[in-house]
Amino acid sequence: MGIFFVALLAGFIGAILGLGGGIFLVPALTLLLGIPMKFAVPTSLLAVVTTSVAASSIYIKKGFTNIKLGLILEITTVLGALAGSLAVAHIEESILAILFAMVAFYTAFAMWRSDDIQEKTPHQKANHTKNTLLDCSGKFKDPSSGETIAYTPKRLLLGMALSTLGGITSALLGIGGGPIKVPIMRLVMGLPLKAATATSTFMVGITASVSAVIYLFEGMVKPDLAIPAVLGIFIGARTGALVAGKMKSHHIRTAFSILLVLIAIEMLLKGLGR
């Protein structure tokens, strides 16, 4: 029952932030419930797939998701996920915990910084490129302000290259790659937070499924962990996705940054054996 409620909360927060829930579920399973990371990671990846399916349908209906951009970025993200899945067996759990802490620290800072920049720079109308295969321009109506926000992603090729890191971290840490993808889309590509969140939520399911299949064949998926985690995160993700569109970016950023810093500190101490 503890796994169910932990996953419920992780799914709710993960859907709001576009991170798939894994960055909250893995430390909850390891720090609160004492589950080894080698079992927590594949459990989290299955739950992340569920989060993506549960939340993406809502985001797509609201028009937040940039499906074309997500599919393009997934080309390199999946390659990273495959590489990470093959490497994880050779990395000690203490190293994984330290890596997790580093990713959490980075993500908290990057999102706080990107929101600070975004608040000072108003959105401009998208400059649509006609008849261009890689034109990923998009727009959506922000329910919190009633404003229609249009945007054109910048530096697409750089975004694709950096997205490989999202795939690697997804496989190694069970986080679906969202903590890497959201900052990339915000800082590097200039997407509004809601578009980056929704597009990341769509992407993490694809990324996580690649690694989850490999872990499944390796016999590292435990049904007694996976079933309550999947059920809890599904309910949490659906609820989070319904709430997210009505929340202001500033509130999302503040809660996200504080929680991630606390998680990062705990995971770092675990990795250092303290």
PDB file of N, CA, C and O in Angstrom, residues 26-90:
ATOM      1  N   VAL A  26      11.746   7.212  -7.792  1.00  0.00           N
ATOM      2  CA  VAL A  26      12.970   6.465  -7.477  1.00  0.00           C
ATOM      3  C   VAL A  26      13.497   6.797  -6.082  1.00  0.00           C
ATOM      4  O   VAL A  26      13.751   5.885  -5.280  1.00  0.00           O
ATOM      5  N   PRO A  27      13.689   8.087  -5.741  1.00  0.00           N
ATOM      6  CA  PRO A  27      14.154   8.365  -4.376  1.00  0.00           C
ATOM      7  C   PRO A  27      13.147   7.981  -3.304  1.00  0.00           C
ATOM      8  O   PRO A  27      13.539   7.610  -2.189  1.00  0.00           O
ATOM      9  N   ALA A  28      11.852   8.058  -3.613  1.00  0.00           N
ATOM     10  CA  ALA A  28      10.842   7.647  -2.635  1.00  0.00           C
ATOM     11  C   ALA A  28      10.950   6.147  -2.355  1.00  0.00           C
ATOM     12  O   ALA A  28      10.883   5.708  -1.196  1.00  0.00           O
ATOM     13  N   LEU A  29      11.139   5.359  -3.403  1.00  0.00           N
ATOM     14  CA  LEU A  29      11.262   3.913  -3.235  1.00  0.00           C
ATOM     15  C   LEU A  29      12.544   3.545  -2.497  1.00  0.00           C
ATOM     16  O   LEU A  29      12.546   2.644  -1.650  1.00  0.00           O
ATOM     17  N   THR A  30      13.633   4.246  -2.807  1.00  0.00           N
ATOM     18  CA  THR A  30      14.919   3.894  -2.199  1.00  0.00           C
ATOM     19  C   THR A  30      15.101   4.492  -0.805  1.00  0.00           C
ATOM     20  O   THR A  30      15.577   3.810   0.106  1.00  0.00           O
ATOM     21  N   LEU A  31      14.721   5.757  -0.650  1.00  0.00           N
ATOM     22  CA  LEU A  31      14.954   6.438   0.630  1.00  0.00           C
ATOM     23  C   LEU A  31      13.883   6.119   1.673  1.00  0.00           C
ATOM     24  O   LEU A  31      14.189   5.946   2.855  1.00  0.00           O
ATOM     25  N   LEU A  32      12.618   6.073   1.230  1.00  0.00           N
ATOM     26  CA  LEU A  32      11.523   5.861   2.178  1.00  0.00           C
ATOM     27  C   LEU A  32      11.216   4.385   2.405  1.00  0.00           C
ATOM     28  O   LEU A  32      10.909   3.973   3.532  1.00  0.00           O
ATOM     29  N   LEU A  33      11.288   3.589   1.336  1.00  0.00           N
ATOM     30  CA  LEU A  33      10.885   2.187   1.434  1.00  0.00           C
ATOM     31  C   LEU A  33      12.061   1.216   1.411  1.00  0.00           C
ATOM     32  O   LEU A  33      11.866   0.008   1.540  1.00  0.00           O
ATOM     33  N   GLY A  34      13.278   1.723   1.215  1.00  0.00           N
ATOM     34  CA  GLY A  34      14.467   0.880   1.288  1.00  0.00           C
ATOM     35  C   GLY A  34      14.636  -0.104   0.149  1.00  0.00           C
ATOM     36  O   GLY A  34      15.328  -1.122   0.295  1.00  0.00           O
ATOM     37  N   ILE A  35      14.054   0.169  -1.001  1.00  0.00           N
ATOM     38  CA  ILE A  35      14.162  -0.718  -2.159  1.00  0.00           C
ATOM     39  C   ILE A  35      15.455  -0.400  -2.918  1.00  0.00           C
ATOM     40  O   ILE A  35      15.726   0.764  -3.212  1.00  0.00           O
ATOM     41  N   PRO A  36      16.279  -1.400  -3.245  1.00  0.00           N
ATOM     42  CA  PRO A  36      17.522  -1.156  -3.987  1.00  0.00           C
ATOM     43  C   PRO A  36      17.250  -0.484  -5.334  1.00  0.00           C
ATOM     44  O   PRO A  36      16.232  -0.749  -5.980  1.00  0.00           O
ATOM     45  N   MET A  37      18.176   0.362  -5.770  1.00  0.00           N
ATOM     46  CA  MET A  37      17.980   1.096  -7.011  1.00  0.00           C
ATOM     47  C   MET A  37      17.847   0.186  -8.222  1.00  0.00           C
ATOM     48  O   MET A  37      17.160   0.512  -9.192  1.00  0.00           O
ATOM     49  N   LYS A  38      18.512  -0.982  -8.201  1.00  0.00           N
ATOM     50  CA  LYS A  38      18.449  -1.869  -9.361  1.00  0.00           C
ATOM     51  C   LYS A  38      17.039  -2.401  -9.595  1.00  0.00           C
ATOM     52  O   LYS A  38      16.715  -2.835 -10.713  1.00  0.00           O
ATOM     53  N   PHE A  39      16.187  -2.368  -8.554  1.00  0.00           N
ATOM     54  CA  PHE A  39      14.780  -2.740  -8.712  1.00  0.00           C
ATOM     55  C   PHE A  39      13.881  -1.508  -8.794  1.00  0.00           C
ATOM     56  O   PHE A  39      12.835  -1.540  -9.442  1.00  0.00           O
ATOM     57  N   ALA A  40      14.294  -0.431  -8.136  1.00  0.00           N
ATOM     58  CA  ALA A  40      13.501   0.800  -8.170  1.00  0.00           C
ATOM     59  C   ALA A  40      13.512   1.425  -9.562  1.00  0.00           C
ATOM     60  O   ALA A  40      12.501   1.966 -10.019  1.00  0.00           O
ATOM     61  N   VAL A  41      14.651   1.348 -10.263  1.00  0.00           N
ATOM     62  CA  VAL A  41      14.768   1.968 -11.592  1.00  0.00           C
ATOM     63  C   VAL A  41      13.812   1.337 -12.609  1.00  0.00           C
ATOM     64  O   VAL A  41      13.046   2.051 -13.259  1.00  0.00           O
ATOM     65  N   PRO A  42      13.812   0.007 -12.808  1.00  0.00           N
ATOM     66  CA  PRO A  42      12.856  -0.560 -13.769  1.00  0.00           C
ATOM     67  C   PRO A  42      11.400  -0.374 -13.357  1.00  0.00           C
ATOM     68  O   PRO A  42      10.527  -0.193 -14.213  1.00  0.00           O
ATOM     69  N   THR A  43      11.131  -0.416 -12.038  1.00  0.00           N
ATOM     70  CA  THR A  43       9.766  -0.156 -11.560  1.00  0.00           C
ATOM     71  C   THR A  43       9.347   1.258 -11.947  1.00  0.00           C
ATOM     72  O   THR A  43       8.229   1.492 -12.427  1.00  0.00           O
ATOM     73  N   SER A  44      10.250   2.190 -11.752  1.00  0.00           N
ATOM     74  CA  SER A  44       9.973   3.578 -12.083  1.00  0.00           C
ATOM     75  C   SER A  44       9.748   3.761 -13.579  1.00  0.00           C
ATOM     76  O   SER A  44       8.863   4.515 -13.997  1.00  0.00           O
ATOM     77  N   LEU A  45      10.541   3.076 -14.391  1.00  0.00           N
ATOM     78  CA  LEU A  45      10.398   3.222 -15.850  1.00  0.00           C
ATOM     79  C   LEU A  45       9.020   2.753 -16.322  1.00  0.00           C
ATOM     80  O   LEU A  45       8.398   3.389 -17.182  1.00  0.00           O
ATOM     81  N   LEU A  46       8.538   1.653 -15.767  1.00  0.00           N
ATOM     82  CA  LEU A  46       7.190   1.195 -16.117  1.00  0.00           C
ATOM     83  C   LEU A  46       6.143   2.209 -15.683  1.00  0.00           C
ATOM     84  O   LEU A  46       5.166   2.479 -16.401  1.00  0.00           O
ATOM     85  N   ALA A  47       6.352   2.789 -14.507  1.00  0.00           N
ATOM     86  CA  ALA A  47       5.418   3.794 -14.013  1.00  0.00           C
ATOM     87  C   ALA A  47       5.470   5.062 -14.866  1.00  0.00           C
ATOM     88  O   ALA A  47       4.452   5.719 -15.082  1.00  0.00           O
ATOM     89  N   VAL A  48       6.664   5.412 -15.345  1.00  0.00           N
ATOM     90  CA  VAL A  48       6.816   6.596 -16.192  1.00  0.00           C
ATOM     91  C   VAL A  48       6.039   6.434 -17.496  1.00  0.00           C
ATOM     92  O   VAL A  48       5.422   7.381 -17.992  1.00  0.00           O
ATOM     93  N   VAL A  49       6.090   5.240 -18.058  1.00  0.00           N
ATOM     94  CA  VAL A  49       5.305   4.974 -19.271  1.00  0.00           C
ATOM     95  C   VAL A  49       3.828   5.224 -18.997  1.00  0.00           C
ATOM     96  O   VAL A  49       3.115   5.832 -19.804  1.00  0.00           O
ATOM     97  N   THR A  50       3.369   4.757 -17.835  1.00  0.00           N
ATOM     98  CA  THR A  50       1.972   4.952 -17.447  1.00  0.00           C
ATOM     99  C   THR A  50       1.647   6.428 -17.286  1.00  0.00           C
ATOM    100  O   THR A  50       0.587   6.905 -17.712  1.00  0.00           O
ATOM    101  N   THR A  51       2.555   7.172 -16.654  1.00  0.00           N
ATOM    102  CA  THR A  51       2.353   8.607 -16.475  1.00  0.00           C
ATOM    103  C   THR A  51       2.187   9.303 -17.816  1.00  0.00           C
ATOM    104  O   THR A  51       1.318  10.162 -17.989  1.00  0.00           O
ATOM    105  N   SER A  52       3.038   8.940 -18.741  1.00  0.00           N
ATOM    106  CA  SER A  52       3.000   9.562 -20.065  1.00  0.00           C
ATOM    107  C   SER A  52       1.671   9.307 -20.761  1.00  0.00           C
ATOM    108  O   SER A  52       1.052  10.216 -21.315  1.00  0.00           O
ATOM    109  N   VAL A  53       1.222   8.052 -20.725  1.00  0.00           N
ATOM    110  CA  VAL A  53      -0.048   7.699 -21.374  1.00  0.00           C
ATOM    111  C   VAL A  53      -1.212   8.425 -20.705  1.00  0.00           C
ATOM    112  O   VAL A  53      -2.101   8.962 -21.378  1.00  0.00           O
ATOM    113  N   ALA A  54      -1.198   8.452 -19.358  1.00  0.00           N
ATOM    114  CA  ALA A  54      -2.311   9.047 -18.613  1.00  0.00           C
ATOM    115  C   ALA A  54      -2.401  10.548 -18.824  1.00  0.00           C
ATOM    116  O   ALA A  54      -3.498  11.108 -18.970  1.00  0.00           O
ATOM    117  N   ALA A  55      -1.249  11.220 -18.819  1.00  0.00           N
ATOM    118  CA  ALA A  55      -1.248  12.684 -18.879  1.00  0.00           C
ATOM    119  C   ALA A  55      -1.245  13.226 -20.302  1.00  0.00           C
ATOM    120  O   ALA A  55      -1.812  14.288 -20.571  1.00  0.00           O
ATOM    121  N   SER A  56      -0.601  12.508 -21.226  1.00  0.00           N
ATOM    122  CA  SER A  56      -0.448  13.033 -22.588  1.00  0.00           C
ATOM    123  C   SER A  56      -1.775  13.269 -23.291  1.00  0.00           C
ATOM    124  O   SER A  56      -1.934  14.255 -24.016  1.00  0.00           O
ATOM    125  N   SER A  57      -2.719  12.371 -23.089  1.00  0.00           N
ATOM    126  CA  SER A  57      -4.007  12.524 -23.767  1.00  0.00           C
ATOM    127  C   SER A  57      -4.692  13.821 -23.351  1.00  0.00           C
ATOM    128  O   SER A  57      -5.337  14.489 -24.173  1.00  0.00           O
ATOM    129  N   ILE A  58      -4.524  14.191 -22.099  1.00  0.00           N
ATOM    130  CA  ILE A  58      -5.121  15.439 -21.605  1.00  0.00           C
ATOM    131  C   ILE A  58      -4.402  16.644 -22.186  1.00  0.00           C
ATOM    132  O   ILE A  58      -5.020  17.602 -22.658  1.00  0.00           O
ATOM    133  N   TYR A  59      -3.073  16.606 -22.159  1.00  0.00           N
ATOM    134  CA  TYR A  59      -2.293  17.722 -22.690  1.00  0.00           C
ATOM    135  C   TYR A  59      -2.525  17.918 -24.191  1.00  0.00           C
ATOM    136  O   TYR A  59      -2.572  19.041 -24.683  1.00  0.00           O
ATOM    137  N   ILE A  60      -2.637  16.819 -24.909  1.00  0.00           N
ATOM    138  CA  ILE A  60      -2.856  16.909 -26.357  1.00  0.00           C
ATOM    139  C   ILE A  60      -4.204  17.558 -26.653  1.00  0.00           C
ATOM    140  O   ILE A  60      -4.329  18.403 -27.545  1.00  0.00           O
ATOM    141  N   LYS A  61      -5.226  17.170 -25.895  1.00  0.00           N
ATOM    142  CA  LYS A  61      -6.549  17.775 -26.080  1.00  0.00           C
ATOM    143  C   LYS A  61      -6.524  19.273 -25.821  1.00  0.00           C
ATOM    144  O   LYS A  61      -7.232  20.047 -26.473  1.00  0.00           O
ATOM    145  N   LYS A  62      -5.702  19.702 -24.872  1.00  0.00           N
ATOM    146  CA  LYS A  62      -5.618  21.120 -24.538  1.00  0.00           C
ATOM    147  C   LYS A  62      -4.725  21.892 -25.507  1.00  0.00           C
ATOM    148  O   LYS A  62      -4.662  23.122 -25.436  1.00  0.00           O
ATOM    149  N   GLY A  63      -4.039  21.173 -26.377  1.00  0.00           N
ATOM    150  CA  GLY A  63      -3.211  21.832 -27.378  1.00  0.00           C
ATOM    151  C   GLY A  63      -1.837  22.239 -26.899  1.00  0.00           C
ATOM    152  O   GLY A  63      -1.130  22.982 -27.580  1.00  0.00           O
ATOM    153  N   PHE A  64      -1.411  21.763 -25.726  1.00  0.00           N
ATOM    154  CA  PHE A  64      -0.102  22.136 -25.187  1.00  0.00           C
ATOM    155  C   PHE A  64       1.044  21.384 -25.861  1.00  0.00           C
ATOM    156  O   PHE A  64       2.154  21.893 -25.957  1.00  0.00           O
ATOM    157  N   THR A  65       0.787  20.162 -26.302  1.00  0.00           N
ATOM    158  CA  THR A  65       1.847  19.270 -26.768  1.00  0.00           C
ATOM    159  C   THR A  65       2.273  19.570 -28.200  1.00  0.00           C
ATOM    160  O   THR A  65       1.439  19.692 -29.088  1.00  0.00           O
ATOM    161  N   ASN A  66       3.574  19.658 -28.415  1.00  0.00           N
ATOM    162  CA  ASN A  66       4.134  19.796 -29.762  1.00  0.00           C
ATOM    163  C   ASN A  66       4.588  18.405 -30.198  1.00  0.00           C
ATOM    164  O   ASN A  66       5.738  18.012 -29.970  1.00  0.00           O
ATOM    165  N   ILE A  67       3.675  17.665 -30.813  1.00  0.00           N
ATOM    166  CA  ILE A  67       3.937  16.264 -31.151  1.00  0.00           C
ATOM    167  C   ILE A  67       5.085  16.132 -32.144  1.00  0.00           C
ATOM    168  O   ILE A  67       5.953  15.256 -32.009  1.00  0.00           O
ATOM    169  N   LYS A  68       5.118  16.984 -33.143  1.00  0.00           N
ATOM    170  CA  LYS A  68       6.169  16.893 -34.157  1.00  0.00           C
ATOM    171  C   LYS A  68       7.545  17.098 -33.536  1.00  0.00           C
ATOM    172  O   LYS A  68       8.493  16.344 -33.812  1.00  0.00           O
ATOM    173  N   LEU A  69       7.681  18.097 -32.685  1.00  0.00           N
ATOM    174  CA  LEU A  69       8.952  18.349 -32.026  1.00  0.00           C
ATOM    175  C   LEU A  69       9.342  17.165 -31.145  1.00  0.00           C
ATOM    176  O   LEU A  69      10.502  16.742 -31.131  1.00  0.00           O
ATOM    177  N   GLY A  70       8.368  16.622 -30.414  1.00  0.00           N
ATOM    178  CA  GLY A  70       8.645  15.496 -29.543  1.00  0.00           C
ATOM    179  C   GLY A  70       9.171  14.290 -30.297  1.00  0.00           C
ATOM    180  O   GLY A  70      10.131  13.641 -29.870  1.00  0.00           O
ATOM    181  N   LEU A  71       8.570  13.981 -31.439  1.00  0.00           N
ATOM    182  CA  LEU A  71       9.003  12.826 -32.227  1.00  0.00           C
ATOM    183  C   LEU A  71      10.399  13.036 -32.804  1.00  0.00           C
ATOM    184  O   LEU A  71      11.202  12.102 -32.883  1.00  0.00           O
ATOM    185  N   ILE A  72      10.691  14.260 -33.204  1.00  0.00           N
ATOM    186  CA  ILE A  72      12.032  14.548 -33.752  1.00  0.00           C
ATOM    187  C   ILE A  72      13.093  14.389 -32.660  1.00  0.00           C
ATOM    188  O   ILE A  72      14.144  13.764 -32.876  1.00  0.00           O
ATOM    189  N   LEU A  73      12.832  14.915 -31.477  1.00  0.00           N
ATOM    190  CA  LEU A  73      13.793  14.808 -30.382  1.00  0.00           C
ATOM    191  C   LEU A  73      13.948  13.367 -29.895  1.00  0.00           C
ATOM    192  O   LEU A  73      15.016  12.982 -29.381  1.00  0.00           O
ATOM    193  N   GLU A  74      12.909  12.559 -30.070  1.00  0.00           N
ATOM    194  CA  GLU A  74      12.978  11.172 -29.618  1.00  0.00           C
ATOM    195  C   GLU A  74      13.949  10.333 -30.456  1.00  0.00           C
ATOM    196  O   GLU A  74      14.407   9.282 -29.995  1.00  0.00           O
ATOM    197  N   ILE A  75      14.282  10.781 -31.645  1.00  0.00           N
ATOM    198  CA  ILE A  75      15.221  10.026 -32.481  1.00  0.00           C
ATOM    199  C   ILE A  75      16.542   9.819 -31.745  1.00  0.00           C
ATOM    200  O   ILE A  75      17.067   8.706 -31.660  1.00  0.00           O
ATOM    201  N   THR A  76      17.089  10.892 -31.190  1.00  0.00           N
ATOM    202  CA  THR A  76      18.353  10.786 -30.464  1.00  0.00           C
ATOM    203  C   THR A  76      18.148  10.322 -29.019  1.00  0.00           C
ATOM    204  O   THR A  76      19.021   9.663 -28.444  1.00  0.00           O
ATOM    205  N   THR A  77      17.001  10.645 -28.443  1.00  0.00           N
ATOM    206  CA  THR A  77      16.741  10.245 -27.052  1.00  0.00           C
ATOM    207  C   THR A  77      16.693   8.727 -26.925  1.00  0.00           C
ATOM    208  O   THR A  77      17.232   8.154 -25.968  1.00  0.00           O
ATOM    209  N   VAL A  78      16.066   8.060 -27.866  1.00  0.00           N
ATOM    210  CA  VAL A  78      15.968   6.601 -27.837  1.00  0.00           C
ATOM    211  C   VAL A  78      17.350   5.961 -27.959  1.00  0.00           C
ATOM    212  O   VAL A  78      17.646   4.959 -27.294  1.00  0.00           O
ATOM    213  N   LEU A  79      18.200   6.543 -28.789  1.00  0.00           N
ATOM    214  CA  LEU A  79      19.567   6.019 -28.919  1.00  0.00           C
ATOM    215  C   LEU A  79      20.295   6.112 -27.582  1.00  0.00           C
ATOM    216  O   LEU A  79      21.017   5.191 -27.183  1.00  0.00           O
ATOM    217  N   GLY A  80      20.092   7.215 -26.880  1.00  0.00           N
ATOM    218  CA  GLY A  80      20.690   7.377 -25.560  1.00  0.00           C
ATOM    219  C   GLY A  80      20.146   6.371 -24.565  1.00  0.00           C
ATOM    220  O   GLY A  80      20.890   5.835 -23.726  1.00  0.00           O
ATOM    221  N   ALA A  81      18.845   6.090 -24.644  1.00  0.00           N
ATOM    222  CA  ALA A  81      18.223   5.126 -23.741  1.00  0.00           C
ATOM    223  C   ALA A  81      18.787   3.725 -23.945  1.00  0.00           C
ATOM    224  O   ALA A  81      19.007   2.977 -22.985  1.00  0.00           O
ATOM    225  N   LEU A  82      19.016   3.364 -25.176  1.00  0.00           N
ATOM    226  CA  LEU A  82      19.609   2.057 -25.468  1.00  0.00           C
ATOM    227  C   LEU A  82      21.016   1.958 -24.891  1.00  0.00           C
ATOM    228  O   LEU A  82      21.388   0.950 -24.283  1.00  0.00           O
ATOM    229  N   ALA A  83      21.807   3.017 -25.064  1.00  0.00           N
ATOM    230  CA  ALA A  83      23.177   3.026 -24.535  1.00  0.00           C
ATOM    231  C   ALA A  83      23.180   2.934 -23.016  1.00  0.00           C
ATOM    232  O   ALA A  83      23.961   2.178 -22.427  1.00  0.00           O
ATOM    233  N   GLY A  84      22.289   3.683 -22.371  1.00  0.00           N
ATOM    234  CA  GLY A  84      22.218   3.657 -20.913  1.00  0.00           C
ATOM    235  C   GLY A  84      21.796   2.305 -20.366  1.00  0.00           C
ATOM    236  O   GLY A  84      22.309   1.845 -19.340  1.00  0.00           O
ATOM    237  N   SER A  85      20.878   1.648 -21.055  1.00  0.00           N
ATOM    238  CA  SER A  85      20.399   0.334 -20.615  1.00  0.00           C
ATOM    239  C   SER A  85      21.510  -0.707 -20.646  1.00  0.00           C
ATOM    240  O   SER A  85      21.571  -1.605 -19.801  1.00  0.00           O
ATOM    241  N   LEU A  86      22.397  -0.587 -21.622  1.00  0.00           N
ATOM    242  CA  LEU A  86      23.500  -1.532 -21.743  1.00  0.00           C
ATOM    243  C   LEU A  86      24.606  -1.257 -20.722  1.00  0.00           C
ATOM    244  O   LEU A  86      25.345  -2.160 -20.328  1.00  0.00           O
ATOM    245  N   ALA A  87      24.705  -0.011 -20.271  1.00  0.00           N
ATOM    246  CA  ALA A  87      25.783   0.374 -19.360  1.00  0.00           C
ATOM    247  C   ALA A  87      25.432   0.198 -17.891  1.00  0.00           C
ATOM    248  O   ALA A  87      26.325   0.064 -17.044  1.00  0.00           O
ATOM    249  N   VAL A  88      24.138   0.183 -17.554  1.00  0.00           N
ATOM    250  CA  VAL A  88      23.723   0.240 -16.144  1.00  0.00           C
ATOM    251  C   VAL A  88      24.215  -0.944 -15.327  1.00  0.00           C
ATOM    252  O   VAL A  88      24.500  -0.806 -14.131  1.00  0.00           O
ATOM    253  N   ALA A  89      24.358  -2.105 -15.925  1.00  0.00           N
ATOM    254  CA  ALA A  89      24.785  -3.293 -15.182  1.00  0.00           C
ATOM    255  C   ALA A  89      26.216  -3.174 -14.683  1.00  0.00           C
ATOM    256  O   ALA A  89      26.623  -3.905 -13.769  1.00  0.00           O
ATOM    257  N   HIS A  90      26.984  -2.269 -15.251  1.00  0.00           N
ATOM    258  CA  HIS A  90      28.392  -2.132 -14.890  1.00  0.00           C
ATOM    259  C   HIS A  90      28.654  -0.965 -13.926  1.00  0.00           C
ATOM    260  O   HIS A  90      29.806  -0.635 -13.656  1.00  0.00           O
TER     261      HIS A  90
END
